Coordinates of C-alpha atoms in Angstrom, one line a residue:
X1 CA -0.8 0.2 -0.2
X2 CA 1.3 4.1 -1.0
X3 CA 2.6 5.4 2.0
X4 CA 1.1 9.3 0.6
X5 CA -0.8 11.0 3.4
X6 CA 0.6 9.2 6.2
X7 CA 2.8 10.6 9.3
X8 CA 6.5 9.3 8.9
X9 CA 6.3 9.8 12.9
X10 CA 3.2 8.6 14.0
X11 CA 3.9 5.7 11.8
X12 CA 7.3 5.6 14.0
X13 CA 5.3 6.2 17.0
X14 CA 2.9 3.5 16.4
X15 CA 5.4 0.7 15.5
X16 CA 7.3 0.7 18.7
X17 CA 4.5 1.3 20.4
X18 CA 4.4 -2.6 18.3
X19 CA 7.1 -3.8 19.3
X20 CA 6.6 -3.1 22.8
X21 CA 4.0 -5.7 22.9
X22 CA 6.4 -8.0 23.6
X23 CA 6.8 -10.2 26.5
X24 CA 8.8 -9.8 28.6
X25 CA 9.0 -13.3 31.2
X26 CA 10.7 -13.3 34.5
X27 CA 11.7 -16.6 35.0
X28 CA 13.0 -17.0 39.2
X29 CA 15.0 -19.7 40.2
X30 CA 17.3 -20.1 43.1
X31 CA 19.7 -23.6 43.8
X32 CA 19.5 -23.0 47.9
X33 CA 16.3 -24.3 47.6
X34 CA 17.5 -27.7 46.1
X35 CA 19.1 -28.1 50.4
X36 CA 15.8 -29.1 51.4
X37 CA 15.8 -32.6 52.0
X38 CA 13.9 -35.2 54.1
X39 CA 13.6 -38.7 53.3
X40 CA 14.6 -40.4 49.8
X41 CA 10.9 -41.6 49.1
X42 CA 9.2 -38.6 49.9
X43 CA 7.4 -36.7 47.2
X44 CA 8.8 -33.5 47.8
X45 CA 12.0 -34.0 46.6
X46 CA 14.9 -31.4 45.1
X47 CA 14.9 -33.9 42.0
X48 CA 11.5 -31.7 40.9
X49 CA 12.8 -28.5 40.6
X50 CA 16.5 -30.3 38.5
X51 CA 13.5 -31.5 36.3
X52 CA 12.0 -28.9 35.8
X53 CA 15.1 -26.9 35.2
X54 CA 16.6 -29.9 32.7
X55 CA 13.6 -29.4 30.4
X56 CA 13.8 -25.9 30.4
X57 CA 17.2 -26.0 29.5
X58 CA 16.5 -28.4 27.0
X59 CA 13.8 -26.5 25.7
X60 CA 16.0 -23.1 24.7
X61 CA 12.6 -20.9 26.8
X62 CA 15.6 -19.9 29.7
X63 CA 17.3 -17.6 27.3
X64 CA 14.3 -15.5 25.9
X65 CA 13.2 -15.0 30.1
X66 CA 14.2 -11.8 32.1
X67 CA 16.0 -13.8 34.5
X68 CA 15.9 -12.8 38.2
X69 CA 18.2 -13.4 41.1
X70 CA 16.6 -14.7 43.8
X71 CA 16.7 -13.7 47.5
X72 CA 16.0 -14.9 51.1
X73 CA 12.5 -13.1 52.9
X74 CA 13.8 -11.5 55.7
X75 CA 11.4 -12.4 59.1
X76 CA 9.6 -8.9 59.0
X77 CA 8.1 -10.1 55.2
X78 CA 7.3 -13.4 56.9
X79 CA 4.9 -11.9 59.8
X80 CA 2.5 -10.4 57.3
X81 CA 1.3 -14.1 57.1
X82 CA 2.8 -16.0 59.8
X83 CA 3.3 -16.0 64.0
X84 CA 6.5 -15.2 64.8
X85 CA 6.0 -18.8 67.2
X86 CA 5.8 -20.2 63.6
X87 CA 9.3 -18.5 62.1
X88 CA 11.0 -19.1 65.0
X89 CA 9.8 -23.4 65.0
X90 CA 11.4 -23.5 61.2
X91 CA 14.7 -21.1 62.6
X92 CA 14.9 -24.1 64.4
X93 CA 15.6 -26.5 62.1
X94 CA 18.9 -25.1 62.1
X95 CA 20.2 -26.6 64.7
X96 CA 19.3 -30.0 63.0
X97 CA 22.7 -32.4 61.9
X98 CA 23.8 -32.6 58.6
X99 CA 21.4 -35.4 56.8
X100 CA 19.6 -35.4 59.5
X101 CA 15.7 -34.6 59.0
X102 CA 12.8 -33.9 61.4
X103 CA 8.8 -34.2 61.1
X104 CA 6.5 -30.8 62.0
X105 CA 4.2 -32.8 61.1
X106 CA 3.1 -36.2 59.7
X107 CA 3.8 -35.4 56.2
X108 CA 5.8 -32.4 56.6
X109 CA 9.9 -32.5 57.5
X110 CA 12.5 -29.6 57.9
X111 CA 16.0 -30.2 57.7
X112 CA 19.4 -27.8 58.8
X113 CA 18.5 -26.1 55.8
X114 CA 14.9 -26.2 54.7
X115 CA 14.4 -22.1 57.1
X116 CA 17.5 -20.8 54.1
X117 CA 15.2 -23.0 51.2
X118 CA 11.9 -21.8 52.6
X119 CA 13.1 -18.0 53.3
X120 CA 13.9 -18.1 49.3
X121 CA 10.9 -19.7 48.4
X122 CA 8.7 -16.7 49.7
X123 CA 11.3 -14.5 48.4
X124 CA 11.8 -15.6 44.8
X125 CA 7.9 -14.7 44.5
X126 CA 8.5 -11.3 46.4
X127 CA 11.2 -10.4 44.0
X128 CA 9.1 -11.5 40.5
X129 CA 6.5 -8.7 42.2
X130 CA 9.2 -5.9 42.3
X131 CA 10.7 -6.9 38.7
X132 CA 6.2 -6.1 37.7
X133 CA 6.6 -3.5 39.9
X134 CA 8.9 -1.7 38.1
X135 CA 8.5 -3.0 34.5
X136 CA 11.3 -5.1 34.3
X137 CA 8.9 -8.0 33.2
X138 CA 5.3 -8.4 32.7
X139 CA 4.2 -12.0 34.2
X140 CA 6.5 -14.4 35.2
X141 CA 7.6 -17.7 36.3
X142 CA 9.2 -18.4 40.0
X143 CA 10.8 -22.1 40.3
X144 CA 10.1 -23.0 44.0
X145 CA 10.2 -25.3 46.4
X146 CA 8.4 -26.2 49.5
X147 CA 5.4 -24.8 48.2
X148 CA 3.3 -23.3 50.2
X149 CA -0.5 -23.0 49.7
X150 CA -1.4 -25.1 53.1
X151 CA 1.5 -23.5 55.7
X152 CA -1.1 -21.6 58.1
X153 CA -0.6 -18.8 60.2
X154 CA 1.4 -20.8 62.8
X155 CA 2.0 -23.7 61.5
X156 CA 3.4 -25.8 58.6
X157 CA 1.4 -29.1 56.6
X158 CA 0.7 -30.7 53.9
X159 CA 4.8 -30.2 53.1
X160 CA 4.6 -26.7 53.0
X161 CA 6.8 -24.2 55.7
X162 CA 6.0 -20.5 54.5
X163 CA 3.1 -19.4 52.2
X164 CA 4.6 -18.1 49.3
X165 CA 1.8 -16.6 47.4
X166 CA 0.1 -15.5 50.7
X167 CA 3.5 -13.5 51.5
X168 CA 3.6 -12.0 47.8
X169 CA -0.3 -11.8 47.9
X170 CA 0.4 -8.7 51.4
X171 CA 3.8 -8.1 50.1
X172 CA 2.6 -6.1 46.6
X173 CA -0.8 -4.6 49.1
X174 CA 1.4 -3.1 51.9
X175 CA 5.0 -2.2 49.9
X176 CA 4.1 -2.4 46.2
X177 CA 1.3 -0.4 46.6
X178 CA -1.1 -2.9 44.6
X179 CA -5.7 -2.4 45.4
X180 CA -7.0 -5.7 44.2
X181 CA -5.1 -9.3 44.0
X182 CA -6.7 -12.6 42.1
X183 CA -5.0 -15.6 43.4
X184 CA -5.8 -18.5 41.2
X185 CA -5.3 -21.8 42.1
X186 CA -5.6 -25.1 40.6
X187 CA -3.1 -27.7 42.8
X188 CA -5.3 -30.3 43.3
X189 CA -5.3 -30.2 46.8
X190 CA -7.6 -26.7 48.2
X191 CA -5.1 -24.4 50.0
X192 CA -6.5 -24.3 52.5
X193 CA -4.0 -21.7 54.1
X194 CA -4.6 -18.8 51.7
X195 CA -8.0 -19.6 52.1
X196 CA -7.4 -18.5 55.5
X197 CA -4.7 -15.9 55.4
X198 CA -7.7 -13.2 52.7
X199 CA -10.8 -14.7 54.2
X200 CA -12.1 -11.1 55.8
X201 CA -10.2 -9.5 52.9
X202 CA -12.8 -7.9 50.1
X203 CA -9.8 -7.1 48.0
X204 CA -8.1 -10.3 47.0
X205 CA -10.1 -12.8 45.4
X206 CA -9.1 -16.4 46.5
X207 CA -10.0 -18.9 43.4
X208 CA -9.3 -23.1 44.1
X209 CA -10.5 -25.8 41.9
X210 CA -9.5 -28.7 43.5
X211 CA -10.1 -32.3 44.8
X212 CA -13.0 -32.6 47.4
X213 CA -14.8 -35.2 47.3
X214 CA -17.3 -34.0 50.4
X215 CA -14.2 -32.8 52.6
X216 CA -12.2 -36.8 52.0
X217 CA -9.8 -35.6 50.4
X218 CA -6.2 -33.9 52.3
X219 CA -6.7 -31.0 53.5
X220 CA -10.5 -31.8 53.3
X221 CA -11.2 -27.9 53.2
X222 CA -13.0 -25.9 50.4
X223 CA -16.9 -26.4 50.1
X224 CA -18.8 -24.4 47.8
X225 CA -20.4 -22.6 51.1
X226 CA -16.8 -21.2 52.3
X227 CA -17.4 -18.3 50.2
X228 CA -14.9 -15.5 52.8
X229 CA -16.1 -13.9 55.7
X230 CA -17.4 -10.1 57.3
X231 CA -16.4 -7.7 54.5
X232 CA -13.9 -10.3 52.3
X233 CA -18.0 -12.3 52.0
X234 CA -17.5 -13.5 48.0
X235 CA -14.6 -12.9 48.0
X236 CA -13.4 -16.7 48.5
X237 CA -14.6 -19.1 45.3
X238 CA -13.9 -22.4 45.7
X239 CA -14.7 -25.0 42.8
X240 CA -14.7 -28.6 44.5
X241 CA -14.5 -32.0 42.4
X242 CA -17.2 -34.6 44.2
X243 CA -14.7 -37.5 42.1
X244 CA -12.0 -37.6 40.0
X245 CA -11.2 -37.9 36.8
X246 CA -11.8 -33.9 35.6
X247 CA -9.6 -33.2 32.7
X248 CA -8.7 -30.3 30.3
X249 CA -12.9 -29.4 29.4
X250 CA -13.8 -29.0 33.0
X251 CA -10.9 -27.5 34.1
X252 CA -11.5 -25.0 30.9
X253 CA -15.0 -24.4 31.4
X254 CA -14.5 -24.1 35.4
X255 CA -12.6 -20.4 33.8
X256 CA -14.6 -19.9 31.3
X257 CA -18.0 -20.1 33.6
X258 CA -17.3 -19.1 36.8
X259 CA -13.5 -17.1 37.3
X260 CA -13.4 -15.4 34.5
X261 CA -16.4 -13.8 34.1
X262 CA -16.0 -12.7 38.0
X263 CA -12.2 -11.7 37.5
X264 CA -13.6 -9.2 35.1
X265 CA -16.4 -7.1 37.6
X266 CA -12.8 -7.5 40.2
X267 CA -10.6 -6.2 37.8
X268 CA -7.0 -6.6 39.6
X269 CA -3.7 -5.0 39.5
X270 CA -2.1 -8.2 39.7
X271 CA -2.3 -11.9 39.4
X272 CA -0.8 -14.5 41.3
X273 CA -1.5 -18.2 40.3
X274 CA -0.5 -21.7 42.8
X275 CA 0.7 -23.1 39.9
X276 CA 0.6 -26.8 41.3
X277 CA 0.4 -29.4 38.4
X278 CA -0.6 -32.6 40.6
X279 CA -3.9 -32.5 38.4
X280 CA -1.8 -33.3 35.8
X281 CA -3.5 -37.0 34.6
X282 CA -0.3 -38.9 35.1
X283 CA 0.3 -37.6 38.7
X284 CA -1.1 -40.9 40.4
X285 CA -1.6 -38.5 44.0
X286 CA -4.1 -35.9 42.4
X287 CA -6.4 -38.6 40.0
X288 CA -7.3 -35.9 37.5
X289 CA -7.0 -35.9 33.8
X290 CA -5.2 -32.5 33.0
X291 CA -3.0 -32.3 30.3
X292 CA -0.1 -30.2 29.4
X293 CA -1.7 -28.9 26.8
X294 CA -4.5 -27.7 29.7
X295 CA -2.1 -26.3 31.5
X296 CA -1.3 -24.5 28.9
X297 CA -5.0 -23.5 28.4
X298 CA -5.3 -22.3 31.5
X299 CA -2.5 -19.9 31.6
X300 CA -3.6 -18.3 28.2
X301 CA -7.1 -17.5 30.0
X302 CA -6.1 -15.8 32.7
X303 CA -2.7 -14.4 30.9
X304 CA -4.8 -10.7 29.7
X305 CA -6.0 -9.8 33.5
X306 CA -4.2 -7.1 35.3
X307 CA -3.3 -5.7 32.0
X308 CA -1.2 -9.4 32.3
X309 CA 0.5 -8.9 35.2
X310 CA 0.9 -13.0 35.9
X311 CA 3.0 -14.3 38.2
X312 CA 3.0 -18.6 38.5
X313 CA 4.2 -20.2 41.8
X314 CA 5.0 -23.4 41.8
X315 CA 3.0 -25.6 44.2
X316 CA 2.7 -29.7 44.1
X317 CA 3.1 -31.8 41.7
X318 CA 5.0 -35.2 41.7
X319 CA 5.3 -37.2 38.6
X320 CA 8.4 -35.5 37.4
X321 CA 8.3 -35.8 33.7
X322 CA 4.5 -34.2 33.4
X323 CA 5.1 -31.3 35.8
X324 CA 8.9 -30.5 34.1
X325 CA 6.5 -30.7 30.4
X326 CA 3.9 -28.5 31.9
X327 CA 5.8 -26.0 33.4
X328 CA 7.0 -25.2 30.1
X329 CA 4.3 -25.3 28.3
X330 CA 3.2 -22.7 30.9
X331 CA 6.3 -20.8 29.9
X332 CA 6.1 -20.1 26.9
X333 CA 2.4 -19.1 26.8
X334 CA 3.4 -16.7 29.2
X335 CA 6.4 -15.8 26.5
X336 CA 3.3 -15.1 23.5
X337 CA 2.5 -11.5 22.6
X338 CA -1.0 -9.4 24.9
X339 CA -3.1 -9.1 22.7
X340 CA -3.5 -5.6 22.1
X341 CA -5.3 -3.9 25.4
X342 CA -9.0 -3.9 25.0
X343 CA -9.0 -0.7 25.6
X344 CA -8.8 -0.1 21.8
X345 CA -12.4 -1.8 22.2
X346 CA -15.8 0.1 21.9
X347 CA -16.0 0.3 26.1
X348 CA -19.8 -1.6 25.2
X349 CA -18.1 -4.7 24.2
X350 CA -17.1 -7.2 27.7
X351 CA -12.8 -7.6 27.1
X352 CA -13.7 -11.3 28.2
X353 CA -15.1 -14.0 25.2
X354 CA -18.7 -14.4 24.9
X355 CA -20.5 -17.3 26.9
X356 CA -20.6 -20.7 25.3
X357 CA -23.9 -21.6 24.6
X358 CA -25.4 -24.4 25.5
X359 CA -25.4 -26.8 23.0
X360 CA -21.7 -25.8 22.5
X361 CA -21.5 -27.6 26.5
X362 CA -23.7 -30.0 25.5
X363 CA -21.9 -31.1 22.6
X364 CA -18.5 -32.2 24.5
X365 CA -21.1 -34.1 27.1
X366 CA -22.2 -36.3 24.8
X367 CA -18.4 -36.8 22.9
X368 CA -17.2 -37.6 26.4
X369 CA -14.6 -35.1 26.7
X370 CA -16.9 -33.5 29.7
X371 CA -18.0 -34.8 32.9
X372 CA -21.8 -34.7 33.3
X373 CA -20.6 -33.5 37.0
X374 CA -18.5 -30.3 36.1
X375 CA -22.2 -29.0 35.4
X376 CA -23.2 -30.0 38.5
X377 CA -20.5 -28.1 40.5
X378 CA -21.1 -25.2 38.6
X379 CA -24.2 -25.1 39.7
X380 CA -23.8 -25.2 42.7
X381 CA -20.5 -22.4 42.6
X382 CA -23.2 -20.4 41.1
X383 CA -25.6 -20.6 42.6
X384 CA -23.7 -19.8 45.6
X385 CA -21.7 -16.3 44.4
X386 CA -24.2 -14.6 41.9
X387 CA -25.7 -12.3 44.4
X388 CA -21.4 -11.4 44.9
X389 CA -21.0 -11.2 41.5
X390 CA -23.8 -10.0 38.6
X391 CA -21.5 -11.3 36.1
X392 CA -22.9 -15.0 37.3
X393 CA -26.2 -15.0 36.1
X394 CA -26.2 -15.5 33.0
X395 CA -23.8 -18.3 33.9
X396 CA -26.5 -19.6 36.0
X397 CA -29.4 -19.3 33.3
X398 CA -26.6 -21.4 30.8
X399 CA -26.1 -23.5 33.2
X400 CA -30.0 -24.4 33.9
X401 CA -30.6 -24.7 30.7
X402 CA -27.9 -27.4 29.8
X403 CA -28.8 -29.2 33.4
X404 CA -32.6 -29.2 31.5
X405 CA -32.0 -31.3 28.9
X406 CA -29.7 -33.4 30.6
X407 CA -31.4 -37.0 32.1
X408 CA -32.0 -36.4 35.6
X409 CA -29.8 -39.0 36.7
X410 CA -26.7 -38.2 34.9
X411 CA -26.1 -35.2 37.7
X412 CA -25.9 -36.4 41.2
X413 CA -25.2 -39.5 42.2
X414 CA -22.1 -39.6 39.4
X415 CA -24.5 -42.3 37.1
X416 CA -21.1 -44.7 36.3
X417 CA -22.4 -44.5 32.5
X418 CA -20.9 -41.1 31.8
X419 CA -18.7 -42.0 29.1
X420 CA -14.7 -41.8 30.7
X421 CA -12.6 -39.0 28.8
X422 CA -10.3 -40.5 25.8
X423 CA -6.8 -41.2 27.4
X424 CA -4.2 -43.7 27.4
X425 CA -4.5 -43.6 31.8

């Protein structure tokens, strides 16, 4: 096309702006986190991080990321989420002799170097938050251990010593001055520690999708009716799976119908993802069927929220190869250029994609790629939450429409007739 009539300075400015859409993705990792070592047979082993790093190295993605150095979180930072007694109890593990570890709970160990490793895990997430604040990066991934989302104010729990994401959310609000934080937790276990930290805070929205089984699956928390309390009522959203076997389409639909409409209304300034990969199809502990494409899809759905300020923090995931593959695919998505800001479109058009139709949803159920139970669970969640989030009202109608077209036996109790997802598990 001819350049006649175009202002070259304006064109240059436009092109410069276009090149800025290259996404800067931070990657943070620190060898000191390998020093937290328990029994050889314990699933939360340093080999998890080694496997991820090895796969990332062979993927050639590391050089495309902005590599950031880790640091230890200081006591003052930890005190935003933990009691001094708890912090000192973890510090006390420094007195252990080399190659010895003790158990703080039935399943949570500490060794001589665990205090350092756990402080570095928290510090890595804080460094990512700082890097977003100074616009050094747009998004990022913290390759950290020990995980954090079970750690409570006064206790270690479920392999977790300090609550990495909770400390980061407090830090983002108090130190970085961000108003609203969205925490998305897709680890197969419910993040009891994180939920409890923020249940009265209307400015931290905690969203978790997890295996629950009526409270029989660890840690047993995260029922639909846990919606937060006081001023934070409605800012806790739990999507509890009643059984195992939920896969990509189930998780994607929960994000499309519940998380994204609410996030659009909440308008977060920062998204922190508690990225647990124990809902991967190869993970024997989790019993779910999410593939690495599934995790990539979830990341892509969240990636445009908060102007793209999305930080992923490793939680669980104990099948080393599937965790490593999934992390690589998520980082690949983080590196993709962001879609142009929705502000370029007319303000009346919503920034999220339109809801699927009932026939599109039902087709997936008939094809066996979506479980009937997913609709049942979501309709419970939306029935509880639409009074807090008006964006969920059309979702409630959509789900009722879908459920009315299914034979009632296929919802609750779960009917064995439902075709399983095609999988080679």
